mmCIF file of C-alpha atoms in Angstrom:
data_model
loop_
_atom_site.group_PDB
_atom_site.id
_atom_site.type_symbol
_atom_site.label_atom_id
_atom_site.label_comp_id
_atom_site.label_asym_id
_atom_site.label_seq_id
_atom_site.Cartn_x
_atom_site.Cartn_y
_atom_site.Cartn_z
ATOM 1 C CA MET A 18 -23.678 -77.493 -34.884
ATOM 2 C CA THR A 19 -20.898 -76.167 -33.057
ATOM 3 C CA GLU A 20 -20.997 -75.051 -29.385
ATOM 4 C CA LEU A 21 -19.055 -71.850 -28.036
ATOM 5 C CA TYR A 22 -18.164 -70.985 -24.802
ATOM 6 C CA ILE A 23 -16.971 -67.521 -24.306
ATOM 7 C CA ILE A 24 -15.169 -67.052 -20.696
ATOM 8 C CA ARG A 25 -13.938 -64.037 -19.511
ATOM 9 C CA HIS A 26 -10.824 -64.584 -17.295
ATOM 10 C CA GLY A 27 -11.108 -64.837 -13.752
ATOM 11 C CA LEU A 28 -10.416 -61.644 -10.949
ATOM 12 C CA ALA A 29 -6.872 -60.669 -11.779
ATOM 13 C CA GLY A 30 -4.571 -58.231 -10.199
ATOM 14 C CA GLU A 31 -5.303 -54.437 -10.459
ATOM 15 C CA HIS A 32 -5.003 -52.701 -13.535
ATOM 16 C CA GLY A 33 -1.636 -50.799 -13.697
ATOM 17 C CA SER A 34 0.015 -52.462 -11.093
ATOM 18 C CA TYR A 35 2.120 -54.363 -12.918
ATOM 19 C CA ALA A 36 4.824 -53.122 -15.421
ATOM 20 C CA ASN A 37 3.748 -55.289 -18.132
ATOM 21 C CA ASP A 38 -0.108 -55.836 -18.023
ATOM 22 C CA ASP A 39 0.226 -59.175 -20.403
ATOM 23 C CA GLU A 40 2.170 -60.512 -17.044
ATOM 24 C CA ARG A 41 -0.932 -59.548 -14.750
ATOM 25 C CA PRO A 42 -2.154 -62.923 -12.646
ATOM 26 C CA LEU A 43 -5.324 -63.976 -11.295
ATOM 27 C CA THR A 44 -5.635 -62.870 -7.615
ATOM 28 C CA GLU A 45 -6.039 -65.633 -5.003
ATOM 29 C CA ASP A 46 -9.468 -64.664 -4.587
ATOM 30 C CA GLY A 47 -9.918 -65.259 -8.635
ATOM 31 C CA GLN A 48 -8.373 -68.614 -8.753
ATOM 32 C CA ARG A 49 -10.808 -69.589 -5.879
ATOM 33 C CA LYS A 50 -13.582 -68.318 -7.562
ATOM 34 C CA THR A 51 -12.164 -69.603 -11.294
ATOM 35 C CA LYS A 52 -12.177 -73.263 -9.798
ATOM 36 C CA LYS A 53 -15.579 -72.975 -8.026
ATOM 37 C CA VAL A 54 -16.755 -71.732 -11.952
ATOM 38 C CA ALA A 55 -14.699 -74.691 -13.764
ATOM 39 C CA LYS A 56 -15.970 -77.550 -10.994
ATOM 40 C CA ARG A 57 -19.674 -76.269 -11.701
ATOM 41 C CA LEU A 58 -19.460 -76.179 -15.351
ATOM 42 C CA CYS A 59 -18.149 -79.763 -15.191
ATOM 43 C CA GLU A 60 -20.940 -80.642 -12.631
ATOM 44 C CA LEU A 61 -23.525 -79.558 -15.239
ATOM 45 C CA GLY A 62 -22.260 -81.933 -17.839
ATOM 46 C CA LEU A 63 -20.495 -78.954 -19.959
ATOM 47 C CA SER A 64 -16.956 -79.249 -22.017
ATOM 48 C CA ALA A 65 -15.120 -78.904 -24.526
ATOM 49 C CA ASP A 66 -12.946 -80.212 -27.434
ATOM 50 C CA LEU A 67 -10.498 -77.428 -27.070
ATOM 51 C CA ILE A 68 -10.014 -74.189 -24.757
ATOM 52 C CA LEU A 69 -8.578 -71.666 -26.976
ATOM 53 C CA THR A 70 -7.078 -68.940 -24.911
ATOM 54 C CA SER A 71 -5.155 -65.806 -24.794
ATOM 55 C CA PRO A 72 -1.708 -65.761 -24.603
ATOM 56 C CA LEU A 73 -1.801 -63.245 -21.445
ATOM 57 C CA VAL A 74 -0.762 -64.591 -17.780
ATOM 58 C CA ARG A 75 -4.619 -64.208 -16.498
ATOM 59 C CA ALA A 76 -5.990 -65.763 -19.125
ATOM 60 C CA ARG A 77 -3.621 -68.730 -19.342
ATOM 61 C CA GLN A 78 -4.030 -69.241 -15.723
ATOM 62 C CA THR A 79 -8.389 -69.533 -16.352
ATOM 63 C CA ALA A 80 -7.687 -71.676 -19.217
ATOM 64 C CA ASP A 81 -5.422 -74.153 -17.138
ATOM 65 C CA ILE A 82 -7.609 -74.101 -14.352
ATOM 66 C CA LEU A 83 -10.833 -75.179 -16.854
ATOM 67 C CA LEU A 84 -8.366 -77.790 -18.131
ATOM 68 C CA ASN A 85 -7.122 -79.335 -14.835
ATOM 69 C CA ALA A 86 -11.101 -78.798 -13.353
ATOM 70 C CA GLY A 87 -11.967 -81.511 -16.751
ATOM 71 C CA PHE A 88 -14.056 -79.178 -18.773
ATOM 72 C CA SER A 89 -11.338 -79.722 -21.833
ATOM 73 C CA LYS A 90 -8.699 -82.472 -22.365
ATOM 74 C CA ALA A 91 -6.826 -79.892 -25.164
ATOM 75 C CA LEU A 92 -5.473 -76.282 -24.851
ATOM 76 C CA GLU A 93 -4.081 -73.999 -26.943
ATOM 77 C CA GLU A 94 -2.787 -70.450 -27.098
ATOM 78 C CA SER A 95 -3.877 -68.058 -29.506
ATOM 79 C CA ALA A 96 -2.820 -64.534 -30.157
ATOM 80 C CA TYR A 97 -6.253 -63.686 -31.531
ATOM 81 C CA LEU A 98 -7.674 -63.712 -28.192
ATOM 82 C CA ALA A 99 -5.206 -61.032 -26.839
ATOM 83 C CA PRO A 100 -6.945 -58.158 -26.603
ATOM 84 C CA ASP A 101 -7.264 -56.099 -29.856
ATOM 85 C CA GLY A 102 -7.262 -59.766 -31.231
ATOM 86 C CA SER A 103 -8.273 -59.790 -34.711
ATOM 87 C CA PHE A 104 -11.391 -61.610 -34.774
ATOM 88 C CA GLU A 105 -11.592 -62.156 -38.400
ATOM 89 C CA GLU A 106 -8.187 -64.221 -38.181
ATOM 90 C CA TRP A 107 -10.050 -66.281 -35.577
ATOM 91 C CA LEU A 108 -13.009 -66.928 -38.083
ATOM 92 C CA THR A 109 -10.556 -68.198 -40.632
ATOM 93 C CA TRP A 110 -9.027 -70.826 -38.048
ATOM 94 C CA LEU A 111 -12.333 -71.719 -36.697
ATOM 95 C CA ASN A 112 -13.491 -72.665 -39.926
ATOM 96 C CA ARG A 113 -10.258 -74.785 -40.225
ATOM 97 C CA TRP A 114 -11.097 -76.098 -36.292
ATOM 98 C CA ARG A 115 -14.404 -77.181 -37.371
ATOM 99 C CA SER A 116 -13.342 -79.032 -40.632
ATOM 100 C CA SER A 117 -11.544 -81.664 -38.383
ATOM 101 C CA GLY A 118 -15.107 -82.954 -36.849
ATOM 102 C CA SER A 119 -14.858 -81.263 -33.330
ATOM 103 C CA THR A 120 -18.137 -79.929 -32.274
ATOM 104 C CA THR A 121 -17.274 -77.569 -29.103
ATOM 105 C CA LEU A 122 -14.799 -74.793 -28.395
ATOM 106 C CA ALA A 123 -14.072 -72.583 -25.416
ATOM 107 C CA LEU A 124 -12.468 -69.199 -25.674
ATOM 108 C CA VAL A 125 -11.076 -67.678 -23.026
ATOM 109 C CA GLY A 126 -9.940 -63.872 -23.093
ATOM 110 C CA HIS A 127 -10.681 -60.333 -22.019
ATOM 111 C CA GLU A 128 -13.407 -57.639 -21.947
ATOM 112 C CA PRO A 129 -14.506 -55.852 -24.071
ATOM 113 C CA ASP A 130 -13.176 -57.936 -26.754
ATOM 114 C CA LEU A 131 -15.147 -61.052 -25.609
ATOM 115 C CA SER A 132 -18.179 -59.644 -25.563
ATOM 116 C CA SER A 133 -18.183 -57.695 -29.169
ATOM 117 C CA TRP A 134 -17.212 -60.911 -30.844
ATOM 118 C CA ALA A 135 -20.559 -62.603 -28.787
ATOM 119 C CA GLU A 136 -22.419 -59.916 -30.261
ATOM 120 C CA ARG A 137 -20.867 -60.189 -34.001
ATOM 121 C CA LEU A 138 -21.662 -63.841 -34.460
ATOM 122 C CA LEU A 139 -25.487 -63.052 -32.929
ATOM 123 C CA TRP A 140 -26.673 -60.073 -34.622
ATOM 124 C CA ASP A 141 -23.647 -58.875 -36.873
ATOM 125 C CA SER A 142 -23.063 -55.771 -34.672
ATOM 126 C CA VAL A 143 -21.779 -54.245 -31.794
ATOM 127 C CA GLY A 144 -24.049 -52.310 -29.630
ATOM 128 C CA GLN A 145 -22.384 -53.027 -26.257
ATOM 129 C CA ARG A 146 -25.380 -55.197 -25.027
ATOM 130 C CA PHE A 147 -23.405 -57.783 -22.992
ATOM 131 C CA ILE A 148 -21.195 -57.216 -19.897
ATOM 132 C CA LEU A 149 -19.342 -60.197 -19.244
ATOM 133 C CA LYS A 150 -18.272 -60.727 -15.991
ATOM 134 C CA LYS A 151 -14.957 -61.830 -14.912
ATOM 135 C CA ALA A 152 -14.973 -65.827 -15.178
ATOM 136 C CA GLY A 153 -18.310 -65.219 -16.939
ATOM 137 C CA VAL A 154 -19.639 -67.451 -19.673
ATOM 138 C CA ILE A 155 -21.750 -67.059 -22.777
ATOM 139 C CA GLY A 156 -22.808 -69.839 -24.856
ATOM 140 C CA LEU A 157 -23.435 -69.806 -28.650
ATOM 141 C CA THR A 158 -24.613 -71.961 -31.184
ATOM 142 C CA LEU A 159 -22.904 -71.936 -34.169
ATOM 143 C CA PRO A 160 -24.626 -72.742 -37.567
ATOM 144 C CA ASP A 161 -23.268 -76.275 -39.012
ATOM 145 C CA THR A 162 -21.756 -74.252 -42.573
ATOM 146 C CA GLY A 163 -21.239 -70.934 -43.919
ATOM 147 C CA SER A 164 -20.371 -67.680 -41.769
ATOM 148 C CA PRO A 165 -21.247 -68.028 -38.538
ATOM 149 C CA VAL A 166 -21.425 -64.032 -38.064
ATOM 150 C CA GLY A 167 -25.231 -62.762 -37.219
ATOM 151 C CA LYS A 168 -26.440 -66.299 -37.727
ATOM 152 C CA SER A 169 -25.605 -67.968 -33.959
ATOM 153 C CA GLN A 170 -27.974 -68.237 -31.410
ATOM 154 C CA LEU A 171 -27.672 -67.440 -27.343
ATOM 155 C CA PHE A 172 -28.056 -70.501 -25.398
ATOM 156 C CA TRP A 173 -26.213 -69.268 -22.099
ATOM 157 C CA LEU A 174 -25.117 -66.093 -20.143
ATOM 158 C CA THR A 175 -23.943 -66.793 -16.665
ATOM 159 C CA SER A 176 -23.168 -63.902 -14.409
ATOM 160 C CA PRO A 177 -20.301 -65.992 -12.279
ATOM 161 C CA LYS A 178 -22.237 -65.371 -8.910
ATOM 162 C CA PHE A 179 -24.997 -67.823 -10.436
ATOM 163 C CA LEU A 180 -22.284 -70.814 -10.574
ATOM 164 C CA LEU A 181 -20.585 -69.891 -7.249
ATOM 165 C CA ALA A 182 -24.024 -70.633 -5.133
#
């Protein structure tokens, strides 16, 4: 069984206020809240063998905060998690990664892609059923064998406000 944590990046600067949106960073408030979320996840005993993150600045900063909090000891960037990244290519990567014996993975990226990916893993369709808030977390259990699409189970859906309390 693979546990997958899907984590949206923290609160970032205003959309459209940077010449290159890929370079839009977390705000100070976004950093502070994301650090609290990361600390709380660790206090709850949650962790990942690997954090796979979008290369965009705000996602990479979020992933670094999770790494520094002890949520994982390993971090990699992946273009699959950039906006409009390829779900199918990520699935191919996932199968290779799972064959290494690792069992817990965290993805850090962007909306609406992350919610859509979760819905595809759960129901093999996208119906905009989830709204993943900034620094929010979705937890899925993926089956041991075969494609996880339409065969995964939800075990966690948390708005950051519940982790900040």
